Short mmCIF file of C-alpha atoms in Angstrom, two decimals:
data_model
loop_
_atom_site.label_atom_id
_atom_site.label_comp_id
_atom_site.label_asym_id
_atom_site.label_seq_id
_atom_site.Cartn_x
_atom_site.Cartn_y
_atom_site.Cartn_z
CA GLN A 1 -40.86 20.64 6.35
CA VAL A 2 -37.81 21.78 4.40
CA GLN A 3 -36.56 19.25 1.90
CA LEU A 4 -34.27 18.96 -1.08
CA VAL A 5 -34.78 15.80 -3.09
CA GLU A 6 -32.45 14.76 -5.86
CA SER A 7 -33.47 12.47 -8.70
CA GLY A 8 -32.26 11.35 -12.10
CA GLY A 9 -29.23 9.33 -11.11
CA ASP A 10 -28.72 6.11 -13.04
CA LEU A 11 -26.25 3.71 -14.61
CA VAL A 12 -25.09 5.18 -17.91
CA GLU A 13 -22.48 4.27 -20.49
CA PHE A 14 -19.27 6.19 -21.01
CA GLY A 15 -20.02 9.22 -23.15
CA GLY A 16 -23.70 9.22 -22.25
CA SER A 17 -25.88 11.90 -20.68
CA LEU A 18 -28.08 12.33 -17.63
CA ARG A 19 -30.12 15.14 -16.19
CA LEU A 20 -30.32 15.42 -12.43
CA SER A 21 -33.10 17.30 -10.69
CA CYS A 22 -33.12 18.92 -7.28
CA ALA A 23 -36.66 19.60 -6.08
CA ALA A 24 -37.19 21.86 -3.11
CA SER A 25 -40.13 21.96 -0.75
CA GLY A 26 -40.79 23.94 2.40
CA PHE A 27 -38.83 26.95 1.20
CA ASN A 28 -38.55 29.12 -1.88
CA THR A 29 -35.42 28.44 -3.93
CA GLU A 30 -35.61 31.83 -5.64
CA HIS A 31 -33.85 33.42 -2.66
CA TYR A 32 -30.95 30.97 -2.63
CA SER A 33 -27.93 30.00 -4.65
CA ILE A 34 -28.06 26.25 -5.20
CA GLY A 35 -25.04 24.03 -5.63
CA TRP A 36 -24.44 20.52 -6.86
CA PHE A 37 -21.85 18.41 -5.09
CA ARG A 38 -20.59 14.88 -5.54
CA GLN A 39 -18.76 12.35 -3.47
CA ALA A 40 -17.15 9.16 -4.70
CA PRO A 41 -16.20 6.33 -2.32
CA GLY A 42 -12.99 7.15 -0.49
CA LYS A 43 -12.90 10.70 -1.80
CA GLU A 44 -13.79 14.07 -0.36
CA ARG A 45 -16.97 15.82 -1.38
CA GLU A 46 -16.45 18.07 -4.39
CA GLY A 47 -18.42 21.13 -5.39
CA VAL A 48 -19.39 20.61 -9.02
CA SER A 49 -21.56 23.55 -9.98
CA CYS A 50 -23.49 26.43 -8.50
CA ILE A 51 -26.14 28.87 -9.72
CA ASP A 52 -27.04 32.22 -8.17
CA PRO A 53 -30.61 33.19 -7.23
CA GLN A 54 -31.16 35.13 -10.44
CA GLY A 55 -29.83 32.33 -12.63
CA ALA A 56 -27.37 34.79 -14.14
CA ASP A 57 -24.11 33.44 -12.76
CA MET A 58 -23.08 29.82 -12.89
CA ILE A 59 -19.78 28.33 -11.87
CA TYR A 60 -18.33 24.92 -12.58
CA SER A 61 -15.43 22.91 -11.32
CA ASP A 62 -12.65 22.39 -13.83
CA SER A 63 -13.44 18.69 -13.91
CA VAL A 64 -16.91 19.25 -15.42
CA LYS A 65 -16.58 22.56 -17.24
CA GLY A 66 -17.84 22.29 -20.80
CA ARG A 67 -19.73 19.06 -20.09
CA PHE A 68 -22.20 19.96 -17.33
CA THR A 69 -24.82 22.70 -17.34
CA ILE A 70 -26.73 23.95 -14.31
CA SER A 71 -30.10 25.64 -14.62
CA ARG A 72 -33.05 26.53 -12.46
CA ASP A 73 -36.81 26.81 -12.74
CA ASP A 74 -37.99 28.75 -9.72
CA ALA A 75 -41.63 28.46 -10.78
CA LYS A 76 -41.22 24.73 -10.17
CA ASN A 77 -38.71 25.13 -7.32
CA VAL A 78 -36.29 22.86 -9.18
CA VAL A 79 -32.61 23.10 -10.09
CA TYR A 80 -31.20 20.87 -12.80
CA LEU A 81 -27.78 19.53 -13.68
CA GLN A 82 -27.44 18.41 -17.28
CA MET A 83 -24.45 16.11 -17.58
CA ASN A 84 -23.07 15.25 -21.02
CA ASN A 85 -20.09 13.24 -22.20
CA LEU A 86 -19.97 11.36 -18.92
CA LYS A 87 -16.72 9.74 -17.86
CA GLY A 88 -15.80 7.09 -15.33
CA GLU A 89 -14.53 9.73 -12.93
CA ASP A 90 -18.02 11.23 -12.81
CA THR A 91 -19.21 8.16 -10.92
CA ALA A 92 -20.34 9.42 -7.52
CA LYS A 93 -23.29 10.24 -5.36
CA TYR A 94 -24.59 13.66 -6.30
CA PHE A 95 -26.12 16.05 -3.80
CA CYS A 96 -27.74 19.44 -4.04
CA ALA A 97 -27.68 22.06 -1.33
CA THR A 98 -28.20 25.72 -0.66
CA ALA A 99 -24.80 27.14 -1.36
CA LEU A 100 -22.38 30.00 -1.68
CA CYS A 101 -21.22 30.30 -5.28
CA ALA A 102 -17.77 31.78 -4.77
CA GLY A 103 -14.37 30.18 -5.18
CA PRO A 104 -14.84 26.75 -3.70
CA ILE A 105 -18.56 26.05 -3.77
CA PHE A 106 -19.74 25.93 -0.18
CA GLY A 107 -22.89 24.11 0.80
CA TYR A 108 -24.81 25.04 3.91
CA GLN A 109 -28.13 24.76 5.73
CA TYR A 110 -30.22 22.54 3.44
CA TRP A 111 -28.93 19.34 1.87
CA GLY A 112 -30.56 16.55 -0.08
CA GLN A 113 -29.98 12.84 0.42
CA GLY A 114 -28.27 12.35 -2.92
CA THR A 115 -28.72 10.38 -6.13
CA GLN A 116 -26.23 7.85 -7.48
CA VAL A 117 -24.59 8.27 -10.87
CA THR A 118 -22.57 5.36 -12.20
CA VAL A 119 -20.73 5.55 -15.51
CA SER A 120 -19.73 2.25 -17.07
CA SER A 121 -16.82 1.92 -19.46
#
């Protein structure tokens, strides 16, 4: 059974940090680009970051550039999103998905159920 499971979401203070994990099972992540997306209530889903299969190219949305870092450990079949200097506007449900890392990040095929990140002021 193919699954992507996100974890690491939490309530954190303004300026704090979190690391999200996206664990894959049922398929090998090393063949896929993986993206992180987020959706806040009443807003459209936004592509936040994406990493290519080799881990050589990473892209970030302007809203998180310089604060978030994506990485992958294919031996563990896990992709991470390190989030630093968190702001209120980062509050959202975060999802990972197999993705196309080009221009707007485009998620397709496999999606996780999401993990909630809430930043308190």
